[in-house]
Structures are given as structure tokens and as C-alpha cells.
PDB file of C-alpha atoms in Angstrom:
ATOM      1  CA  PRO X   1      12.204   5.145  -3.206  1.00 77.00           C
ATOM      2  CA  ARG X   2      14.060   7.923  -4.983  1.00 80.00           C
ATOM      3  CA  LEU X   3      15.784   7.946  -8.357  1.00 85.00           C
ATOM      4  CA  ARG X   4      19.061   9.748  -9.016  1.00 88.00           C
ATOM      5  CA  ALA X   5      17.805  11.044 -12.372  1.00 92.00           C
ATOM      6  CA  HIS X   6      14.572  11.339 -14.349  1.00 95.00           C
ATOM      7  CA  LEU X   7      13.592  10.547 -17.920  1.00 95.00           C
ATOM      8  CA  ASN X   8      12.528  13.299 -20.294  1.00 95.00           C
ATOM      9  CA  LYS X   9       9.556  13.189 -22.647  1.00 96.00           C
ATOM     10  CA  ASP X  10      11.476  11.838 -25.621  1.00 96.00           C
ATOM     11  CA  GLN X  11      12.960   9.020 -23.539  1.00 96.00           C
ATOM     12  CA  VAL X  12       9.542   8.093 -22.189  1.00 96.00           C
ATOM     13  CA  LYS X  13       7.970   8.080 -25.633  1.00 94.00           C
ATOM     14  CA  ARG X  14      10.718   5.809 -27.002  1.00 95.00           C
ATOM     15  CA  PHE X  15      10.631   3.411 -24.061  1.00 93.00           C
ATOM     16  CA  ARG X  16       9.429  -0.154 -24.538  1.00 92.00           C
ATOM     17  CA  LEU X  17       9.151  -2.639 -21.703  1.00 93.00           C
ATOM     18  CA  PRO X  18      11.443  -5.673 -22.205  1.00 93.00           C
ATOM     19  CA  GLN X  19       9.729  -9.001 -22.814  1.00 90.00           C
ATOM     20  CA  ASP X  20      11.346 -10.590 -19.748  1.00 94.00           C
ATOM     21  CA  VAL X  21      11.374  -8.075 -16.898  1.00 95.00           C
ATOM     22  CA  SER X  22      12.782 -10.686 -14.506  1.00 94.00           C
ATOM     23  CA  GLN X  23      16.231 -10.040 -16.005  1.00 92.00           C
ATOM     24  CA  CYS X  24      16.107  -6.263 -15.594  1.00 91.00           C
ATOM     25  CA  GLY X  25      18.188  -4.391 -13.028  1.00 89.00           C
ATOM     26  CA  LEU X  26      16.721  -4.387  -9.544  1.00 91.00           C
ATOM     27  CA  VAL X  27      14.082  -6.969 -10.466  1.00 95.00           C
ATOM     28  CA  ARG X  28      16.786  -9.545 -11.089  1.00 96.00           C
ATOM     29  CA  ARG X  29      18.445  -8.550  -7.808  1.00 95.00           C
ATOM     30  CA  ALA X  30      15.136  -8.843  -5.926  1.00 96.00           C
ATOM     31  CA  ILE X  31      14.603 -12.336  -7.322  1.00 97.00           C
ATOM     32  CA  GLU X  32      18.100 -13.292  -6.151  1.00 96.00           C
ATOM     33  CA  TYR X  33      17.134 -12.161  -2.645  1.00 95.00           C
ATOM     34  CA  ILE X  34      13.851 -14.083  -2.808  1.00 95.00           C
ATOM     35  CA  ASN X  35      15.636 -17.255  -3.874  1.00 95.00           C
ATOM     36  CA  TYR X  36      18.224 -16.821  -1.117  1.00 96.00           C
ATOM     37  CA  PHE X  37      15.650 -16.367   1.645  1.00 93.00           C
ATOM     38  CA  HIS X  38      13.585 -19.276   0.344  1.00 89.00           C
ATOM     39  CA  GLN X  39      16.662 -21.472   0.645  1.00 92.00           C
ATOM     40  CA  VAL X  40      17.705 -20.205   4.075  1.00 94.00           C
ATOM     41  CA  LEU X  41      14.314 -19.826   5.772  1.00 92.00           C
ATOM     42  CA  GLN X  42      12.766 -23.028   4.386  1.00 89.00           C
ATOM     43  CA  GLY X  43       9.234 -21.628   4.690  1.00 85.00           C
ATOM     44  CA  ARG X  44       9.552 -20.625   8.354  1.00 90.00           C
ATOM     45  CA  VAL X  45       9.025 -16.950   7.429  1.00 88.00           C
ATOM     46  CA  HIS X  46       6.922 -15.705   4.531  1.00 89.00           C
ATOM     47  CA  VAL X  47       8.787 -13.521   2.063  1.00 91.00           C
ATOM     48  CA  TYR X  48       6.591 -10.998   0.276  1.00 93.00           C
ATOM     49  CA  VAL X  49       6.703  -8.900  -2.896  1.00 94.00           C
ATOM     50  CA  PRO X  50       9.067  -5.911  -2.568  1.00 91.00           C
ATOM     51  CA  ASP X  51       7.707  -2.368  -2.796  1.00 91.00           C
ATOM     52  CA  THR X  52       6.507  -2.135  -6.385  1.00 93.00           C
ATOM     53  CA  GLN X  53       4.752   1.194  -5.664  1.00 95.00           C
ATOM     54  CA  GLY X  54       1.785   1.968  -7.973  1.00 97.00           C
ATOM     55  CA  ALA X  55       1.289   3.358 -11.466  1.00 98.00           C
ATOM     56  CA  PHE X  56       1.104   7.049 -10.552  1.00 98.00           C
ATOM     57  CA  ASP X  57       3.875   6.763  -7.946  1.00 98.00           C
ATOM     58  CA  ILE X  58       6.119   5.137 -10.555  1.00 97.00           C
ATOM     59  CA  ALA X  59       5.279   7.882 -13.057  1.00 98.00           C
ATOM     60  CA  HIS X  60       6.181  10.524 -10.475  1.00 97.00           C
ATOM     61  CA  LEU X  61       9.484   8.775  -9.741  1.00 96.00           C
ATOM     62  CA  ILE X  62      10.351   8.459 -13.423  1.00 95.00           C
ATOM     63  CA  PHE X  63       9.400  11.965 -14.565  1.00 97.00           C
ATOM     64  CA  GLY X  64       9.874  13.907 -11.343  1.00 96.00           C
ATOM     65  CA  ASN X  65       7.811  16.826 -10.077  1.00 95.00           C
ATOM     66  CA  ALA X  66       7.385  18.073 -13.651  1.00 96.00           C
ATOM     67  CA  ILE X  67       4.545  15.575 -13.929  1.00 97.00           C
ATOM     68  CA  PHE X  68       2.323  17.915 -11.907  1.00 98.00           C
ATOM     69  CA  TYR X  69       2.665  20.588 -14.617  1.00 98.00           C
ATOM     70  CA  GLU X  70       2.040  18.068 -17.383  1.00 98.00           C
ATOM     71  CA  LEU X  71      -1.332  17.167 -15.856  1.00 98.00           C
ATOM     72  CA  TYR X  72      -2.414  20.572 -17.209  1.00 98.00           C
ATOM     73  CA  ASP X  73      -0.024  21.130 -20.126  1.00 98.00           C
ATOM     74  CA  ASP X  74       0.084  17.692 -21.734  1.00 98.00           C
ATOM     75  CA  PRO X  75      -2.388  15.223 -20.194  1.00 98.00           C
ATOM     76  CA  GLU X  76      -2.093  12.950 -23.241  1.00 98.00           C
ATOM     77  CA  PHE X  77       1.597  12.435 -22.469  1.00 98.00           C
ATOM     78  CA  VAL X  78       0.806  11.686 -18.804  1.00 98.00           C
ATOM     79  CA  HIS X  79      -1.623   8.973 -19.890  1.00 98.00           C
ATOM     80  CA  GLN X  80       1.046   7.511 -22.180  1.00 97.00           C
ATOM     81  CA  LEU X  81       3.512   7.488 -19.267  1.00 98.00           C
ATOM     82  CA  LEU X  82       0.923   5.918 -16.955  1.00 98.00           C
ATOM     83  CA  ASP X  83       0.190   3.172 -19.483  1.00 98.00           C
ATOM     84  CA  LEU X  84       3.885   2.258 -19.431  1.00 97.00           C
ATOM     85  CA  CYS X  85       4.008   2.419 -15.632  1.00 98.00           C
ATOM     86  CA  LEU X  86       0.914   0.239 -15.298  1.00 98.00           C
ATOM     87  CA  GLU X  87       2.403  -2.358 -17.641  1.00 97.00           C
ATOM     88  CA  ALA X  88       5.674  -2.302 -15.681  1.00 97.00           C
ATOM     89  CA  TYR X  89       3.866  -2.605 -12.339  1.00 98.00           C
ATOM     90  CA  VAL X  90       1.853  -5.614 -13.480  1.00 98.00           C
ATOM     91  CA  GLN X  91       4.696  -7.437 -15.255  1.00 97.00           C
ATOM     92  CA  VAL X  92       7.200  -6.880 -12.438  1.00 97.00           C
ATOM     93  CA  THR X  93       4.704  -7.950  -9.778  1.00 97.00           C
ATOM     94  CA  ILE X  94       3.911 -11.106 -11.763  1.00 97.00           C
ATOM     95  CA  ALA X  95       7.634 -11.896 -12.090  1.00 97.00           C
ATOM     96  CA  LEU X  96       8.191 -11.432  -8.359  1.00 97.00           C
ATOM     97  CA  LYS X  97       5.170 -13.520  -7.386  1.00 97.00           C
ATOM     98  CA  HIS X  98       6.345 -16.297  -9.706  1.00 97.00           C
ATOM     99  CA  ALA X  99       9.709 -16.196  -7.934  1.00 96.00           C
ATOM    100  CA  LEU X 100       7.862 -16.468  -4.615  1.00 95.00           C
ATOM    101  CA  ASP X 101       5.839 -19.399  -5.981  1.00 93.00           C
ATOM    102  CA  GLU X 102       2.763 -17.448  -4.926  1.00 95.00           C
ATOM    103  CA  PRO X 103      -0.647 -17.375  -6.663  1.00 97.00           C
ATOM    104  CA  LEU X 104      -1.412 -14.141  -8.495  1.00 97.00           C
ATOM    105  CA  GLU X 105      -4.721 -13.565  -6.707  1.00 97.00           C
ATOM    106  CA  SER X 106      -3.613 -14.252  -3.130  1.00 97.00           C
ATOM    107  CA  GLY X 107      -0.510 -14.061  -1.000  1.00 93.00           C
ATOM    108  CA  TYR X 108       1.365 -12.484   1.881  1.00 93.00           C
ATOM    109  CA  HIS X 109       2.317  -8.865   2.333  1.00 91.00           C
ATOM    110  CA  GLY X 110       3.842  -6.695   5.015  1.00 84.00           C
ATOM    111  CA  HIS X 111       4.815  -3.364   3.436  1.00 78.00           C
ATOM    112  CA  GLY X 112       7.529  -2.807   6.030  1.00 73.00           C
ATOM    113  CA  MET X 113       5.157  -3.257   8.960  1.00 79.00           C
ATOM    114  CA  VAL X 114       6.007  -5.044  12.219  1.00 75.00           C
ATOM    115  CA  ALA X 115       3.780  -7.869  11.025  1.00 82.00           C
ATOM    116  CA  GLY X 116       2.210  -8.818   7.729  1.00 87.00           C
ATOM    117  CA  ILE X 117      -1.095 -10.117   6.477  1.00 89.00           C
ATOM    118  CA  TYR X 118      -2.284 -13.014   4.364  1.00 92.00           C
ATOM    119  CA  MET X 119      -4.662 -11.975   1.598  1.00 92.00           C
ATOM    120  CA  ALA X 120      -6.905 -14.786   0.408  1.00 93.00           C
ATOM    121  CA  SER X 121      -8.787 -12.506  -1.986  1.00 92.00           C
ATOM    122  CA  GLY X 122      -6.350 -10.076  -3.551  1.00 95.00           C
ATOM    123  CA  GLY X 123      -2.709 -10.636  -4.320  1.00 96.00           C
ATOM    124  CA  ALA X 124      -1.093  -7.198  -4.566  1.00 96.00           C
ATOM    125  CA  ARG X 125      -0.460  -3.915  -2.840  1.00 95.00           C
ATOM    126  CA  SER X 126      -0.345  -0.486  -4.489  1.00 97.00           C
ATOM    127  CA  SER X 127       1.250   2.659  -3.045  1.00 96.00           C
ATOM    128  CA  GLU X 128      -0.471   5.928  -3.904  1.00 97.00           C
ATOM    129  CA  ASP X 129       1.591   8.466  -1.933  1.00 97.00           C
ATOM    130  CA  ALA X 130       1.945  10.949  -4.797  1.00 97.00           C
ATOM    131  CA  ALA X 131      -1.808  10.869  -5.388  1.00 98.00           C
ATOM    132  CA  THR X 132      -2.372  12.708  -2.096  1.00 98.00           C
ATOM    133  CA  LEU X 133      -0.897  15.820  -3.782  1.00 98.00           C
ATOM    134  CA  LEU X 134      -3.569  15.907  -6.504  1.00 98.00           C
ATOM    135  CA  ARG X 135      -6.891  17.663  -6.924  1.00 98.00           C
ATOM    136  CA  PRO X 136     -10.022  15.462  -6.990  1.00 98.00           C
ATOM    137  CA  GLN X 137     -10.445  15.648 -10.777  1.00 98.00           C
ATOM    138  CA  HIS X 138      -6.843  14.591 -11.321  1.00 98.00           C
ATOM    139  CA  ILE X 139      -7.212  11.680  -8.919  1.00 98.00           C
ATOM    140  CA  ASP X 140     -10.281  10.556 -10.834  1.00 98.00           C
ATOM    141  CA  GLU X 141      -8.549  10.818 -14.226  1.00 98.00           C
ATOM    142  CA  PHE X 142      -4.921   9.886 -13.602  1.00 98.00           C
ATOM    143  CA  VAL X 143      -4.949   7.636 -10.532  1.00 98.00           C
ATOM    144  CA  ILE X 144      -8.118   5.605 -10.074  1.00 98.00           C
ATOM    145  CA  PRO X 145      -8.430   4.009 -13.553  1.00 98.00           C
ATOM    146  CA  TYR X 146      -4.823   2.774 -13.435  1.00 98.00           C
ATOM    147  CA  LEU X 147      -5.100   1.617  -9.833  1.00 98.00           C
ATOM    148  CA  ALA X 148      -8.221  -0.376 -10.667  1.00 98.00           C
ATOM    149  CA  LYS X 149      -6.506  -2.091 -13.615  1.00 98.00           C
ATOM    150  CA  ALA X 150      -3.387  -2.798 -11.554  1.00 98.00           C
ATOM    151  CA  LEU X 151      -5.254  -4.478  -8.709  1.00 98.00           C
ATOM    152  CA  ARG X 152      -7.686  -6.218 -11.044  1.00 98.00           C
ATOM    153  CA  ALA X 153      -4.727  -8.132 -12.512  1.00 98.00           C
ATOM    154  CA  PHE X 154      -4.275  -9.728  -9.078  1.00 98.00           C
ATOM    155  CA  GLY X 155      -7.862 -10.241  -8.009  1.00 97.00           C
ATOM    156  CA  GLY X 156      -7.749  -7.068  -5.890  1.00 97.00           C
ATOM    157  CA  GLY X 157      -5.457  -5.932  -3.098  1.00 96.00           C
ATOM    158  CA  PHE X 158      -4.835  -3.256  -0.510  1.00 95.00           C
ATOM    159  CA  VAL X 159      -3.665   0.338  -0.943  1.00 97.00           C
ATOM    160  CA  HIS X 160      -1.071   2.226   1.081  1.00 96.00           C
ATOM    161  CA  TYR X 161      -0.488   5.951   1.120  1.00 97.00           C
ATOM    162  CA  CYS X 162       1.201   8.487   3.365  1.00 96.00           C
ATOM    163  CA  GLY X 163      -0.275  11.922   3.983  1.00 97.00           C
ATOM    164  CA  ARG X 164      -3.950  12.754   3.770  1.00 97.00           C
ATOM    165  CA  ASN X 165      -6.362  13.363   0.916  1.00 98.00           C
ATOM    166  CA  ASP X 166     -10.027  12.968   1.806  1.00 98.00           C
ATOM    167  CA  HIS X 167     -11.162  12.610  -1.805  1.00 98.00           C
ATOM    168  CA  LEU X 168      -8.646   9.826  -2.363  1.00 98.00           C
ATOM    169  CA  PHE X 169      -9.887   8.004   0.745  1.00 98.00           C
ATOM    170  CA  ARG X 170     -13.542   8.272  -0.294  1.00 98.00           C
ATOM    171  CA  THR X 171     -12.759   7.145  -3.831  1.00 98.00           C
ATOM    172  CA  LEU X 172     -10.834   4.103  -2.608  1.00 98.00           C
ATOM    173  CA  LEU X 173     -13.827   3.138  -0.478  1.00 98.00           C
ATOM    174  CA  ALA X 174     -15.954   2.937  -3.599  1.00 97.00           C
ATOM    175  CA  LEU X 175     -13.441   0.974  -5.683  1.00 97.00           C
ATOM    176  CA  PRO X 176     -14.325  -2.764  -5.756  1.00 97.00           C
ATOM    177  CA  GLU X 177     -10.731  -3.839  -6.396  1.00 97.00           C
ATOM    178  CA  VAL X 178      -9.565  -2.253  -3.131  1.00 98.00           C
ATOM    179  CA  ARG X 179      -9.908  -4.731  -0.267  1.00 96.00           C
ATOM    180  CA  GLY X 180      -8.348  -2.541   2.406  1.00 96.00           C
ATOM    181  CA  ILE X 181      -6.272   0.548   3.183  1.00 97.00           C
ATOM    182  CA  ASN X 182      -3.023   1.099   5.081  1.00 96.00           C
ATOM    183  CA  LEU X 183      -2.324   4.676   6.211  1.00 96.00           C
ATOM    184  CA  GLY X 184       1.304   5.741   6.457  1.00 94.00           C
ATOM    185  CA  ASN X 185       0.371   8.715   8.630  1.00 96.00           C
ATOM    186  CA  PRO X 186      -2.489   7.459  10.824  1.00 96.00           C
ATOM    187  CA  GLU X 187      -1.997  10.439  13.144  1.00 97.00           C
ATOM    188  CA  MET X 188      -3.475  12.647  10.406  1.00 97.00           C
ATOM    189  CA  HIS X 189      -6.775  10.723  10.361  1.00 98.00           C
ATOM    190  CA  ASP X 190      -9.760  10.107  12.632  1.00 97.00           C
ATOM    191  CA  PRO X 191      -9.624   6.376  13.437  1.00 97.00           C
ATOM    192  CA  ALA X 192     -13.317   6.120  14.345  1.00 96.00           C
ATOM    193  CA  TYR X 193     -14.405   7.652  11.036  1.00 97.00           C
ATOM    194  CA  CYS X 194     -11.940   5.638   8.949  1.00 97.00           C
ATOM    195  CA  VAL X 195     -12.718   2.228  10.433  1.00 97.00           C
ATOM    196  CA  ARG X 196     -16.465   2.866  10.377  1.00 96.00           C
ATOM    197  CA  ALA X 197     -16.320   3.960   6.721  1.00 97.00           C
ATOM    198  CA  LEU X 198     -14.265   0.912   5.778  1.00 97.00           C
ATOM    199  CA  GLN X 199     -16.696  -1.383   7.599  1.00 96.00           C
ATOM    200  CA  THR X 200     -19.620   0.191   5.766  1.00 95.00           C
ATOM    201  CA  HIS X 201     -17.962  -0.543   2.429  1.00 97.00           C
ATOM    202  CA  GLY X 202     -16.932  -4.085   3.360  1.00 96.00           C
ATOM    203  CA  LYS X 203     -13.227  -3.277   3.541  1.00 96.00           C
ATOM    204  CA  PHE X 204     -10.565  -3.333   6.274  1.00 95.00           C
ATOM    205  CA  TYR X 205      -7.955  -1.091   7.830  1.00 96.00           C
ATOM    206  CA  PHE X 206      -4.474  -2.600   8.095  1.00 94.00           C
ATOM    207  CA  GLY X 207      -2.066  -0.850  10.450  1.00 94.00           C
ATOM    208  CA  SER X 208      -1.734   0.978  13.749  1.00 94.00           C
ATOM    209  CA  TRP X 209      -3.313   4.022  15.365  1.00 97.00           C
ATOM    210  CA  PRO X 210      -1.488   6.498  17.633  1.00 97.00           C
ATOM    211  CA  ARG X 211      -1.600   6.013  21.384  1.00 97.00           C
ATOM    212  CA  LEU X 212      -2.647   9.226  23.130  1.00 96.00           C
ATOM    213  CA  PRO X 213      -0.280  10.970  25.571  1.00 95.00           C
ATOM    214  CA  GLY X 214      -0.745   9.519  29.077  1.00 95.00           C
ATOM    215  CA  GLU X 215      -3.112   6.805  27.805  1.00 96.00           C
ATOM    216  CA  THR X 216      -2.713   3.522  29.661  1.00 97.00           C
ATOM    217  CA  LEU X 217      -2.208   0.352  27.682  1.00 97.00           C
ATOM    218  CA  ARG X 218      -5.583  -0.957  28.849  1.00 97.00           C
ATOM    219  CA  SER X 219      -7.386   2.229  27.787  1.00 97.00           C
ATOM    220  CA  TYR X 220      -5.571   2.275  24.467  1.00 97.00           C
ATOM    221  CA  LEU X 221      -6.393  -1.336  23.601  1.00 97.00           C
ATOM    222  CA  LYS X 222      -9.976  -0.852  24.769  1.00 96.00           C
ATOM    223  CA  ARG X 223     -10.297   2.146  22.442  1.00 97.00           C
ATOM    224  CA  MET X 224      -8.819   0.148  19.560  1.00 96.00           C
ATOM    225  CA  LEU X 225     -11.218  -2.724  20.160  1.00 95.00           C
ATOM    226  CA  HIS X 226     -14.132  -0.290  20.381  1.00 94.00           C
ATOM    227  CA  LEU X 227     -13.310   0.931  16.847  1.00 95.00           C
ATOM    228  CA  THR X 228     -14.403  -2.423  15.444  1.00 93.00           C
ATOM    229  CA  GLY X 229     -17.896  -2.176  16.958  1.00 90.00           C
ATOM    230  CA  ALA X 230     -20.098  -5.022  18.091  1.00 87.00           C
ATOM    231  CA  GLU X 231     -19.219  -7.144  15.058  1.00 86.00           C
ATOM    232  CA  ARG X 232     -15.477  -6.916  15.802  1.00 89.00           C
ATOM    233  CA  LYS X 233     -14.426  -6.550  12.182  1.00 90.00           C
ATOM    234  CA  GLY X 234     -13.029  -4.021   9.731  1.00 92.00           C
ATOM    235  CA  MET X 235      -9.517  -3.715  11.191  1.00 94.00           C
ATOM    236  CA  ILE X 236      -6.294  -5.730  11.177  1.00 93.00           C
ATOM    237  CA  PHE X 237      -4.675  -3.973  14.114  1.00 92.00           C
ATOM    238  CA  LEU X 238      -0.899  -3.789  14.522  1.00 92.00           C
ATOM    239  CA  LEU X 239       0.565  -2.845  17.883  1.00 92.00           C
ATOM    240  CA  THR X 240       3.851  -1.161  16.998  1.00 91.00           C
ATOM    241  CA  PRO X 241       6.843  -0.806  19.339  1.00 92.00           C
ATOM    242  CA  ARG X 242       6.199   2.944  19.393  1.00 92.00           C
ATOM    243  CA  GLU X 243       2.632   2.505  20.638  1.00 94.00           C
ATOM    244  CA  LEU X 244       3.630  -0.283  23.015  1.00 94.00           C
ATOM    245  CA  GLY X 245       6.163   1.999  24.684  1.00 93.00           C
ATOM    246  CA  ARG X 246       7.494   0.638  27.974  1.00 93.00           C
ATOM    247  CA  ASP X 247       4.711  -1.912  28.333  1.00 95.00           C
ATOM    248  CA  SER X 248       5.543  -5.527  27.640  1.00 95.00           C
ATOM    249  CA  PRO X 249       4.225  -7.491  24.643  1.00 94.00           C
ATOM    250  CA  GLU X 250       3.081 -10.234  27.013  1.00 96.00           C
ATOM    251  CA  GLU X 251       0.944  -7.763  28.969  1.00 96.00           C
ATOM    252  CA  ALA X 252      -0.507  -6.390  25.745  1.00 96.00           C
ATOM    253  CA  ILE X 253      -1.511  -9.880  24.606  1.00 95.00           C
ATOM    254  CA  ARG X 254      -3.052 -10.655  27.991  1.00 96.00           C
ATOM    255  CA  LEU X 255      -5.057  -7.411  28.048  1.00 96.00           C
ATOM    256  CA  TRP X 256      -6.165  -7.787  24.416  1.00 94.00           C
ATOM    257  CA  ARG X 257      -7.612 -11.246  25.136  1.00 94.00           C
ATOM    258  CA  GLU X 258      -9.153 -10.124  28.401  1.00 95.00           C
ATOM    259  CA  LEU X 259     -10.879  -7.155  26.764  1.00 94.00           C
ATOM    260  CA  GLN X 260     -12.252  -9.291  23.941  1.00 89.00           C
ATOM    261  CA  GLU X 261     -13.714 -11.795  26.399  1.00 85.00           C
ATOM    262  CA  ALA X 262     -15.276  -9.101  28.581  1.00 78.00           C
TER     263      ALA X 262
END
């Protein structure tokens, strides 16, 4: 998401979150969409919470790139902004989940993927794209505490981010509220390392991994299955149209079952 304009410091300091966020701007519009799809789909397809981002991502959107200077020049103001963004994230997510008639601590989510997931233990998703631009000490001070509080309000959840930041990845592994991770740029990461690290910490990877040039569908699926080890856990694997290529979905399903039974 991108905003056409940003708030300045004075506007941020004067801002107060309305008591009923369900009537505000795009939130009200999102609830109208949710109600429409509930009526039309009659439960045949699960509708999930729109992209509510995460506290630091929201702060970056609201204040713009100037926030990166304020981490050094006025950290107290950044914390004030993040407190507002955290409150907005939680209240808006609650309003949307109420509209979905979905429990706070569980639910469905897809994050624009070809398929979604059901989370029995954790009801939210947080995007931390802007956090990948930060130094380790700034991640620890301005991202992790707010992320933990955000997910804690929903019994945990999974985290998405594009780009790569090794400190962010390691820190998410250690955060109890994080149930799993979705990488927006999986091609920038080592799948074997990531899945193994997530397994070690009792978490999961949700998403796809790139298919290598010239790699057959059988070899690709065999490599994906091998990532999960002997216990066959730690990954909710999505086979995207890009990775499927010219191979048929039916053949992919057949091979996936055959390889698992081998």
C-alpha cells in the first residue's frame, strides 16, 4: 500500500484513534466487501482479514521515509507514533474479524497467495517489510516489541516480509508470538536453512520456493519434500503457477502423493 500524502509531527501528536474504527474510511469499505462476499459465497470460500500491515509498516506509510532519520533524531516521537499504529492495527483487525464472525485467536488467512491457511493457534498476520531496512538495534527497539504486542492480542500469528534481513529472521525465530513466516522474496533465501531453522524453533514456513532452471517437476517436488526432513513438518508449501510452469496441476498432485508414499 502507498499513501498519497504523509502526516507531519504535529498532526501525529494531535491524532487520537476514534472509538469506533469500523466506521472509518477504508475500514468501513472493507466491512462492506466482507458482508457482500459473505452473502454471495454463503461460506463456500473463506474470506480473510485484508492487509492490515504491521505497526512499523503503518508508521512508515504514515510518516514516510523521514521516519528513518527520526530513529536517530527523535526516537521518543517514533515510539509515540508506533504506539498509535499498534493501537490502530489491533482495533482495526478486531473490527474486521468481528465482521468476518471469526474468533480473535484463530482464523483463515491468505495474504494474496494462491491458497490460504487456517490458523488454529494465532489469529492475525503482520507485515514487516519496512523492518528489513533497519539495523539490528533498531529492529530490536522499534519493531519487535510492537510486533509481539500486536500478535499477542490475537493469540499469535504469522509474519510476512519482502526482502532479506538476517537479524530480523533470527529474531522472529525467537519470538513466541510468531507461529510462522512467509517470505515475499523466497529467491533471496536459502530454503534448506530457513525451513530447518523454523523446524528447530517449532515454527513453520508458509509459501513457495523457486524452481531451478531446467529442474523437472519431479526433482523440484522431491527437493521441496526433502526440506521437511524425516518428520515431514515445518512447511506449508504452495505450488504457484510460476513454479508449476507448463506442467499440469493434476500431474503435480500425482507426483506429490507418489513421492510422499515412496
